[in-house]
Tab-separated table of C-alpha atoms in Angstrom:
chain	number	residue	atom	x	y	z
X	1	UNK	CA	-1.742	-25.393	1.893
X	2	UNK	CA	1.744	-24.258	0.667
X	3	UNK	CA	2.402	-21.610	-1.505
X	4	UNK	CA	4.656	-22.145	-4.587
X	5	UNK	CA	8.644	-21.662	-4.505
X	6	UNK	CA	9.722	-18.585	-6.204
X	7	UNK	CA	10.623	-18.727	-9.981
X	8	UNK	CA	14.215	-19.200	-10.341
X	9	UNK	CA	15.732	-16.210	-11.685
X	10	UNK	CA	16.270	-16.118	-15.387
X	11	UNK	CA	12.814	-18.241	-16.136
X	12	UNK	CA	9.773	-17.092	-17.147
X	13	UNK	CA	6.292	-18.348	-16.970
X	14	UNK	CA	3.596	-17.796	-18.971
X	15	UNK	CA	0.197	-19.764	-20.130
X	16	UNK	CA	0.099	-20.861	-23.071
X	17	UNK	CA	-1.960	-20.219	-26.607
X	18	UNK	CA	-3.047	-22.224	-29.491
X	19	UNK	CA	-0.708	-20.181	-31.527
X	20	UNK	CA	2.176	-22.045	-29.628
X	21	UNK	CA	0.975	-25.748	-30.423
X	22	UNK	CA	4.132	-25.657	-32.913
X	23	UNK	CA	6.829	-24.723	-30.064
X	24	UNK	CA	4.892	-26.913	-28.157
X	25	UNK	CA	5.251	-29.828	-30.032
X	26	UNK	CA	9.079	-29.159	-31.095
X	27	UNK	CA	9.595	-29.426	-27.075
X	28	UNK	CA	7.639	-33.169	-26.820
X	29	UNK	CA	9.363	-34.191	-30.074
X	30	UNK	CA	12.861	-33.051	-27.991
X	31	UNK	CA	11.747	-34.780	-24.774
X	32	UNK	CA	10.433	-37.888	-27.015
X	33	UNK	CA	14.082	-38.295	-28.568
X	34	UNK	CA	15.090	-38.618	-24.457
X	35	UNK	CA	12.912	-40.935	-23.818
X	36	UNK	CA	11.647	-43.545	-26.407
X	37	UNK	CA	14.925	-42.507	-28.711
X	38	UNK	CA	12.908	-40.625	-31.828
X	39	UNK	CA	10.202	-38.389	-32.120
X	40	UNK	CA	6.428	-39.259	-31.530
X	41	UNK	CA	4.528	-36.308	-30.974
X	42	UNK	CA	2.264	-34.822	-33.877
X	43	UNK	CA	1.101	-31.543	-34.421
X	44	UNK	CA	-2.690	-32.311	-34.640
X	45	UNK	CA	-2.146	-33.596	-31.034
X	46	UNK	CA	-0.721	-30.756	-29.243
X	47	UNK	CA	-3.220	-28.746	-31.385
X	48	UNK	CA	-6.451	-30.950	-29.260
X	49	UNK	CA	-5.020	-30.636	-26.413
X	50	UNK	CA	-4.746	-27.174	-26.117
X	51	UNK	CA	-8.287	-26.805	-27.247
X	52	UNK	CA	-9.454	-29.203	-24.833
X	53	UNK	CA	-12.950	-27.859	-23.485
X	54	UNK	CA	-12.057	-28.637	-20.113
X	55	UNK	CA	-8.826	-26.295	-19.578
X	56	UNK	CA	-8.554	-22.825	-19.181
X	57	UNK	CA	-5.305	-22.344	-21.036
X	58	UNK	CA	-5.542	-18.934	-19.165
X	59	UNK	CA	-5.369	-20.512	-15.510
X	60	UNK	CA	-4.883	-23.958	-16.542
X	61	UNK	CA	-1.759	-24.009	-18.838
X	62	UNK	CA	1.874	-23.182	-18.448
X	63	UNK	CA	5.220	-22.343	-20.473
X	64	UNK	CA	8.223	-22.513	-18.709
X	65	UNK	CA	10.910	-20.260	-20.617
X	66	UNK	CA	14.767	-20.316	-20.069
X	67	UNK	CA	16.035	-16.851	-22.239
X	68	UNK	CA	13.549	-17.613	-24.533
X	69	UNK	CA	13.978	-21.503	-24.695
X	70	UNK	CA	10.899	-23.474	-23.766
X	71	UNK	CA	11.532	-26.215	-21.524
X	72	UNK	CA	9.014	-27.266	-19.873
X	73	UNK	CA	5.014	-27.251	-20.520
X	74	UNK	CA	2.153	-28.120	-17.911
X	75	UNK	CA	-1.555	-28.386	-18.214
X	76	UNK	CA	-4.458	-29.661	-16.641
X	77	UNK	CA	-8.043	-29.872	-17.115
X	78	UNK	CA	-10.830	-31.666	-15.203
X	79	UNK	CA	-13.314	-33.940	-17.075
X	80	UNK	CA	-14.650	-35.757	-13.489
X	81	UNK	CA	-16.463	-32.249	-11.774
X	82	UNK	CA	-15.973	-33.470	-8.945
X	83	UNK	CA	-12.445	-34.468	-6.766
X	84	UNK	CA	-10.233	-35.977	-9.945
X	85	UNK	CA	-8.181	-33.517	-12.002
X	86	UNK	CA	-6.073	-34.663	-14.736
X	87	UNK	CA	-2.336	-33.030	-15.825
X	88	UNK	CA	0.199	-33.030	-18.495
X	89	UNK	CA	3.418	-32.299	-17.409
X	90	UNK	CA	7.241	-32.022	-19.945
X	91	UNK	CA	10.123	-30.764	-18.738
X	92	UNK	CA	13.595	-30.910	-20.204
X	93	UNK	CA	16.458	-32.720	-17.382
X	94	UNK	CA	18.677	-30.840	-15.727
X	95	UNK	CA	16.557	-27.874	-14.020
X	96	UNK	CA	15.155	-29.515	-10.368
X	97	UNK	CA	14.567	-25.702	-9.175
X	98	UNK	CA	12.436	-25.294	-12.073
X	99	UNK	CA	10.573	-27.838	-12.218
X	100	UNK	CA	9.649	-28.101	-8.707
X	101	UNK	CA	8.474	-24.317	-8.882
X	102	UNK	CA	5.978	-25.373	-12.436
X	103	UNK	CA	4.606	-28.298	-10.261
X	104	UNK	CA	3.961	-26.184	-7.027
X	105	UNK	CA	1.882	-24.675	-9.315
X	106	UNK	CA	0.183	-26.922	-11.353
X	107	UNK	CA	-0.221	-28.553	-7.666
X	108	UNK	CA	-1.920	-25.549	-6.249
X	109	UNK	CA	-4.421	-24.952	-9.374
X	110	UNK	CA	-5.335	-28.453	-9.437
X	111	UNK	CA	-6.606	-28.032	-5.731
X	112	UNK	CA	-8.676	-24.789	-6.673
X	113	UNK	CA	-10.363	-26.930	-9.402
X	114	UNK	CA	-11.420	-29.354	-7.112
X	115	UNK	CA	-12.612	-26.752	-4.549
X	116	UNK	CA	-14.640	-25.262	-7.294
X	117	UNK	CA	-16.103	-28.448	-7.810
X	118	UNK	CA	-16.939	-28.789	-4.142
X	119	UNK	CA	-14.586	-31.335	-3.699
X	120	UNK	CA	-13.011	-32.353	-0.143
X	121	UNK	CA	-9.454	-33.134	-1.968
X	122	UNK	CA	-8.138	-33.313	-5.047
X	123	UNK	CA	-6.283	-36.425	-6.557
X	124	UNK	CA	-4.361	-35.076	-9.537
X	125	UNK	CA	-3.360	-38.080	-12.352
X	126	UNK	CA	-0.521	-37.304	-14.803
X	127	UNK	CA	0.977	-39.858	-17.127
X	128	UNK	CA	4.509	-39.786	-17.437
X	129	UNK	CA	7.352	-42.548	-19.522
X	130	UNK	CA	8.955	-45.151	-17.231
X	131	UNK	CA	11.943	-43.718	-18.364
X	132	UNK	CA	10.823	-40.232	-17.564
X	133	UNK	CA	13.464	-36.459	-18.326
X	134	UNK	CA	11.863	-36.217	-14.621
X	135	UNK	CA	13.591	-38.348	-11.843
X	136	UNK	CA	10.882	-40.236	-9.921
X	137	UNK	CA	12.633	-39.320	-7.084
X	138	UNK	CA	11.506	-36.110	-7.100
X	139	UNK	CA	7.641	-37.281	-7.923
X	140	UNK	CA	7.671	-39.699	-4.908
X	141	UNK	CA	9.505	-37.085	-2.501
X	142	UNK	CA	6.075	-34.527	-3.520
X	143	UNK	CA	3.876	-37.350	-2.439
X	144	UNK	CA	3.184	-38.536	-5.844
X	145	UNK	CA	2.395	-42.083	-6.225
X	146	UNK	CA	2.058	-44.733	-9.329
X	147	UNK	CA	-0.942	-46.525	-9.276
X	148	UNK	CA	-1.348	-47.798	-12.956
X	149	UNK	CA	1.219	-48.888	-15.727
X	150	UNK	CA	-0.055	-48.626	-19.994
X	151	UNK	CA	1.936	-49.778	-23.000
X	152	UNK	CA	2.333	-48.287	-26.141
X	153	UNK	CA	2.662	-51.589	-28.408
X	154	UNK	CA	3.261	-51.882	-31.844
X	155	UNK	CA	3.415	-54.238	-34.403
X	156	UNK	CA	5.291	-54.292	-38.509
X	157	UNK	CA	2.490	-54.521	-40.833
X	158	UNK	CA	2.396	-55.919	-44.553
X	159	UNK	CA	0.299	-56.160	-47.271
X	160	UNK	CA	1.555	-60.066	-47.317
X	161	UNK	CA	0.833	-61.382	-44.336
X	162	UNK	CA	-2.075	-58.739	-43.186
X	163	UNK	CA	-5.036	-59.080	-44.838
X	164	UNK	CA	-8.944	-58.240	-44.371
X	165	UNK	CA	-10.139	-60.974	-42.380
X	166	UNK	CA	-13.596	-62.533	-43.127
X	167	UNK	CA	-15.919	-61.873	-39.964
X	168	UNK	CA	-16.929	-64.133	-38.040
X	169	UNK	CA	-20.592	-65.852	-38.676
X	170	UNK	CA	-23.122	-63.869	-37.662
X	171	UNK	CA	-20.848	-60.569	-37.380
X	172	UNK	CA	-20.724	-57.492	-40.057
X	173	UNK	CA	-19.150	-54.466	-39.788
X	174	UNK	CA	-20.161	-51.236	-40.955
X	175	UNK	CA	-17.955	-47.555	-40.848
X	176	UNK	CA	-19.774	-44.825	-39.064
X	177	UNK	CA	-20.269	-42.421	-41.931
X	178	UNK	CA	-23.831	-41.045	-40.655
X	179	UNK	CA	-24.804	-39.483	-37.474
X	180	UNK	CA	-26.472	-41.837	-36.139
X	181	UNK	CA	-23.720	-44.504	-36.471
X	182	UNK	CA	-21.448	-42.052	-34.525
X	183	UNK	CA	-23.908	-41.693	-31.705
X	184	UNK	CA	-24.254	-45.394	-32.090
X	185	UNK	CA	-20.431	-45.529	-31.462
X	186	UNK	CA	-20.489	-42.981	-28.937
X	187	UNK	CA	-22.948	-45.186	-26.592
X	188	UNK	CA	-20.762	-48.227	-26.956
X	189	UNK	CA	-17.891	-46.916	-26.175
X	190	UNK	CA	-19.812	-45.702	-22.738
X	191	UNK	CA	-20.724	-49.273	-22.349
X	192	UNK	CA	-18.082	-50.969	-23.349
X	193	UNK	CA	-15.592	-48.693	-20.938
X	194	UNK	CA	-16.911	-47.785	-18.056
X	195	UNK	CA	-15.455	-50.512	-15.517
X	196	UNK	CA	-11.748	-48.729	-16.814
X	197	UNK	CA	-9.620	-47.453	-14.740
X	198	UNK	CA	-9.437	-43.777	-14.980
X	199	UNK	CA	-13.110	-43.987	-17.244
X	200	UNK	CA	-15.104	-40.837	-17.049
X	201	UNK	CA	-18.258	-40.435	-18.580
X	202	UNK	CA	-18.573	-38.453	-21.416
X	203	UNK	CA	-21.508	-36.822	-23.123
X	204	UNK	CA	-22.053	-37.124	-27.298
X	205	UNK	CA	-20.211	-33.631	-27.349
X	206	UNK	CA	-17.902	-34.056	-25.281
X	207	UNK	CA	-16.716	-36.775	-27.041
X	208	UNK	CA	-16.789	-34.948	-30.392
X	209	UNK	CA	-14.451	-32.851	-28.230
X	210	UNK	CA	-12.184	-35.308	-27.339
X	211	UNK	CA	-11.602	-37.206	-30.505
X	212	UNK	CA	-10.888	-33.385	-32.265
X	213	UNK	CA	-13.987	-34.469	-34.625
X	214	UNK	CA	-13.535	-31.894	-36.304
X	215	UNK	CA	-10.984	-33.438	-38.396
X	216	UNK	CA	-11.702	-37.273	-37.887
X	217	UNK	CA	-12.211	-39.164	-40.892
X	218	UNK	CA	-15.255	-41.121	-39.752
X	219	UNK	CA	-14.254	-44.024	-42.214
X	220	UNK	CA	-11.932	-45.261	-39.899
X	221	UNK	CA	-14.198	-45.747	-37.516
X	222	UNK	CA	-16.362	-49.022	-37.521
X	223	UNK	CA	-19.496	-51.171	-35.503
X	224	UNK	CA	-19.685	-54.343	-35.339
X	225	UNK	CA	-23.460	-55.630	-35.313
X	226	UNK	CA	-23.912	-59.567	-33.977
X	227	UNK	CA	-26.879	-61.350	-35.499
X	228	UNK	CA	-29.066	-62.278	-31.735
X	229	UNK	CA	-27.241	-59.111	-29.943
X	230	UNK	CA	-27.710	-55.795	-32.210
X	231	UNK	CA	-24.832	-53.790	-32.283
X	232	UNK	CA	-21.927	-55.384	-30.057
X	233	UNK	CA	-18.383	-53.661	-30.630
X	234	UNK	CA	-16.926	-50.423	-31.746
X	235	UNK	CA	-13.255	-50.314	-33.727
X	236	UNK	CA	-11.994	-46.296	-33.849
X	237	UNK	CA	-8.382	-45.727	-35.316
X	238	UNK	CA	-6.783	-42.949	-36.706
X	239	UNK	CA	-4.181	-42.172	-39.975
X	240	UNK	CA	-2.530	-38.780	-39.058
X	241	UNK	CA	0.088	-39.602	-37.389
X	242	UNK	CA	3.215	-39.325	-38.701
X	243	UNK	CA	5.082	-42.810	-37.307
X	244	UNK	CA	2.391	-45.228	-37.310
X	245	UNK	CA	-1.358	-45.943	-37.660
X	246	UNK	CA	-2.955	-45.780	-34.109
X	247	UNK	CA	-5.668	-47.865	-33.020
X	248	UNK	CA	-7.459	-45.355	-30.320
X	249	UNK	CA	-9.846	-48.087	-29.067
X	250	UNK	CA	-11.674	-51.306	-29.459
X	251	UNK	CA	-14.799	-52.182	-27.322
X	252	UNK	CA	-16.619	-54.754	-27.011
X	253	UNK	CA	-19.877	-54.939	-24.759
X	254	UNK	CA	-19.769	-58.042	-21.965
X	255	UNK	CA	-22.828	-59.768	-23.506
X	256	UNK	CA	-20.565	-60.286	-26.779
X	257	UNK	CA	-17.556	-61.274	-25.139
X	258	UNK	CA	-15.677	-64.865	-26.072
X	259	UNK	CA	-16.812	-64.757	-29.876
X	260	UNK	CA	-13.810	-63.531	-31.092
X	261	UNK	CA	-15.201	-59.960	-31.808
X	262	UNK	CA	-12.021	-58.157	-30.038
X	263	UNK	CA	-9.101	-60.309	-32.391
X	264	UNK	CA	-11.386	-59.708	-35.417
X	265	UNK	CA	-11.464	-55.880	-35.048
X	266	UNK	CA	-8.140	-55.952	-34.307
X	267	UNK	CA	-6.669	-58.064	-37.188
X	268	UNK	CA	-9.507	-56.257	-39.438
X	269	UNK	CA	-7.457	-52.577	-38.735
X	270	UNK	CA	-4.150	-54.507	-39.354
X	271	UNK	CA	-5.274	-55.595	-42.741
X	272	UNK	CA	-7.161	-52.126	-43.503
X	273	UNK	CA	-3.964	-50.075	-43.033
X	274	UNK	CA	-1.763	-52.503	-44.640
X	275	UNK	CA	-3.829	-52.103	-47.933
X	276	UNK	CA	-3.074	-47.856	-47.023
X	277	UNK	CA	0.592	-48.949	-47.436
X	278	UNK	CA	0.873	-48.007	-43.732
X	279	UNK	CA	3.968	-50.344	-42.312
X	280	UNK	CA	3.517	-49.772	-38.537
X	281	UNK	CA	0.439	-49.421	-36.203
X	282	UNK	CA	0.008	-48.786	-32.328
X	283	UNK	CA	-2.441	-48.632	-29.582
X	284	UNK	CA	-2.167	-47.805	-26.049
X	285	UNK	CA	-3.432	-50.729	-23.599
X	286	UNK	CA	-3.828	-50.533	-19.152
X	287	UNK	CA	-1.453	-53.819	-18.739
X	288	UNK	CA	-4.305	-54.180	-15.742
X	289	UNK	CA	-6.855	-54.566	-17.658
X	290	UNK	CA	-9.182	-57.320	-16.714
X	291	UNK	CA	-10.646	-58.329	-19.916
X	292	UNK	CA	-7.458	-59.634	-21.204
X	293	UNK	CA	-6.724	-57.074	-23.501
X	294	UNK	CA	-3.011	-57.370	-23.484
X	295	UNK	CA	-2.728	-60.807	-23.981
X	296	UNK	CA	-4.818	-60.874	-26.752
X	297	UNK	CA	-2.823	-57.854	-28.348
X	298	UNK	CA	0.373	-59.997	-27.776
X	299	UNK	CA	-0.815	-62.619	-29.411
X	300	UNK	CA	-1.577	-61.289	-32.638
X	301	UNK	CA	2.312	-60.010	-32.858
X	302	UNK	CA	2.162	-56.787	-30.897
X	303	UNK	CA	5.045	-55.507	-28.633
X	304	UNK	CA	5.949	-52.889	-26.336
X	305	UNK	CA	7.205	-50.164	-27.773
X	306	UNK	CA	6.933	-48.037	-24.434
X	307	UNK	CA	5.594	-47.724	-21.483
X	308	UNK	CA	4.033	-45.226	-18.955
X	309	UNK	CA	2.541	-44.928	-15.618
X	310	UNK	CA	0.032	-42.729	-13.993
X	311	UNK	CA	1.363	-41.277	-10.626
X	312	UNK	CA	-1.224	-39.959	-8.529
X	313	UNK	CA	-1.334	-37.046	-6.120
X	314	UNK	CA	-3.798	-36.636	-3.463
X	315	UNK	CA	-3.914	-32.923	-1.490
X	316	UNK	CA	-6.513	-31.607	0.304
X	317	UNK	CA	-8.008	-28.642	-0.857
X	318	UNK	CA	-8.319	-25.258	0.905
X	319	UNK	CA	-11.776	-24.104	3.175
C-alpha cells in the first residue's frame, strides 16, 4: 500500500471540530457558487455531519489550510462495518498537489477502516457535482470510478396551483408526532429502501442519528395507512433550509405499489409547503432507480436542478 505524498509546503492539515461547522460551511457555500452558480449549503447540515456517529473527526476528518485559508475539507465515516466506507470530499480548483496529498490520505484511512472491520478491501463511495472544482481526470487517473448518477430536482411552488390533495380512497395520512409513529416510520423506510443502491441498514438510533432528530420537527413527517394493507408509505421532508423545502424521502412498500400512493405524497408536500409560503422545493432522486421514481417526479413538474455521481474506489487493504 502507498504511503501519502508529502504536504506541499505552505499547507497545513488538521482534523476538524464542531466548532468549525461555520468555516466549514462558508467553504461549500464558495465551492457551491462554482458549481451550481449560488449557494446551497446550510449550517444545520455541516453541523450533522460533523456529528455523525460514525466518524472520528479525530482520525476521520480533515482541514486543508493555505496561510490560514481553508480550502479543502475531507471526511469519511463507515455505516456498512464491513468492506464499504463512505467520504466527503471539497476542495477549491487550482491546487492538484494539494489535493492529491488530502486524498492519499483520506485513501489510506479509508483502508484502515475496512481492515478494522475485517474487511479484504475497501470500496470507498464519495459523491461529487458533474461539474465538479475537482477535474475527473484526476479521480479516474487514482482509480476512481462512477458507478451511479442522482439529481437534485426542483420544482416553483404556489399557493394557486398547489394545493392539499384529497387522498386517495381508502388512504389517510397521519404526521408522526408520537413515538411510536416514528418507529413506525423508521421500519418503513427499512422496507421500503432496502433494494437501493448504496442502502445500508440502519437501526431506530441510528436513524435518529442520521436525520439530526434532535432538531426535526416531526410534523413534517407523515404515514400513509391503506385500508386492506395497514400502514403502506412514509413522506419525511424538511423546512430549514435556506433555498428551498426538501423532500428527504418518500417510500412506499411493494405490496402498495400502482395506487397512486407515491404522486399523492408527493403532490400532498407540494401543497403543504405552498400553504408555508415556501416558493421552491427539492429532493434528491438515483436516476437508476427501478421503481420509476424519476419519471414520476418529472411528471408532476420537477426538473433538474443538478446533478451528481458517486465514483467509487476499490483498494485492498493492508495484512
Amino acid at each position: 500500500m502507498t504511503s501519502p505524498t508529502a504536504l506541499p509546503p505552505g499547507l497545513t492539515l488538521r482534523p476538524a471540530t464542531v466548532d468549525d461547522a461555520a468555516a466549514v460551511c462558508a467553504l461549500l457555500n464558495e465551492i457551491d457558487a462554482l458549481e451550481i452558480g449560488r449557494a446551497d449549503t446550510d449550517l444545520c447540515d455541516v453541523q450533522a455531519d460533523l456529528k455523525h456517529p460514525e466518524a472520528d473527526l479525530e482520525h476521520d476528518s480533515w482541514l486543508l489550510s493555505d496561510d490560514g485559508r481553508l480550502m479543502a475539507y475531507g471526511l469519511l465515516w463507515d455505516e456498512s462495518g464491513g468492506e464499504r466506507i463512505d467520504a466527503e470530499y471539497y476542495t477549491l480548483p487550482g491546487r492538484p498537489l494539494a489535493s492529491g496529498h488530502l486524498l492519499d490520505v483520506m485513501e489510506a484511512r479509508a483502508a484502515e477502516r475496512a481492515a478494522a472491520n475485517g474487511a479484504g478491501r475497501a470500496v470507498v463511495h464519495l459523491e461529487l457535482n458533474i461539474a465538479s472544482t475537482l477535474d475527473p481526470g484526476v479521480m479516474r487517473g487514482r482509480g476512481w470510478t462512477p458507478v451511479r448518477r442522482y439529481h437534485a430536482m426542483v420544482r416553483t411552488l404556489s399557493t394557486t396551483t398547489d394545493r392539499l390533495p384529497a387522498p386517495p380512497p381508502g388512504v389517510t395520512l397521519r404526521p408522526c408526532l408520537e413515538e411510536p409513529d416514528r418507529r413506525r416510520a423508521h421500519a418503513l423506510l427499512q422496507d421500503t429502501f432496502a433494494d437501493h443502491f448504496d442502502f445500508h441498514p440502519r437501526t431506530y438510533e441510528q436513524w435518529l442519528d442520521d436525520i439530526d432528530a434532535e432538531h426535526a420537527d416531526w410534523s413534517l413527517t407523515w404515514i400513509a395507512h391503506v385500508d386492506g394493507v395497514g400502514d403502506a408509505a412514509v413522506l419525511g421532508t424538511r423546512n430549514n433550509r435556506t433555498s428551498m423545502a426538501w423532500i428527504g424521502c418518500i417510500g412506499v412498500l411493494r405490496e402498495a405499489r400502482g395506487r397512486g400512493l407515491g404522486s399523492y405524497l408527493l403532490r400532498h408536500a407540494f401543497g403543504h409547503y405552498a400553504a408555508l409560503g415556501r416558493d421552491r422545493i427539492g429532493l434528491g432522486v438515483d436516476t437508476d432507480n427501478s421503481t420509476g421514481a424519476l419519471a414520476l417526479y418529472e411528471r408532476h413538474g420537477m426538473s433538474r436542478d443538478f446533478a451528481v455521481q458517486t465514483w467509487e474506489l476499490i483498494r485492498p487493504v493492508a495484512r
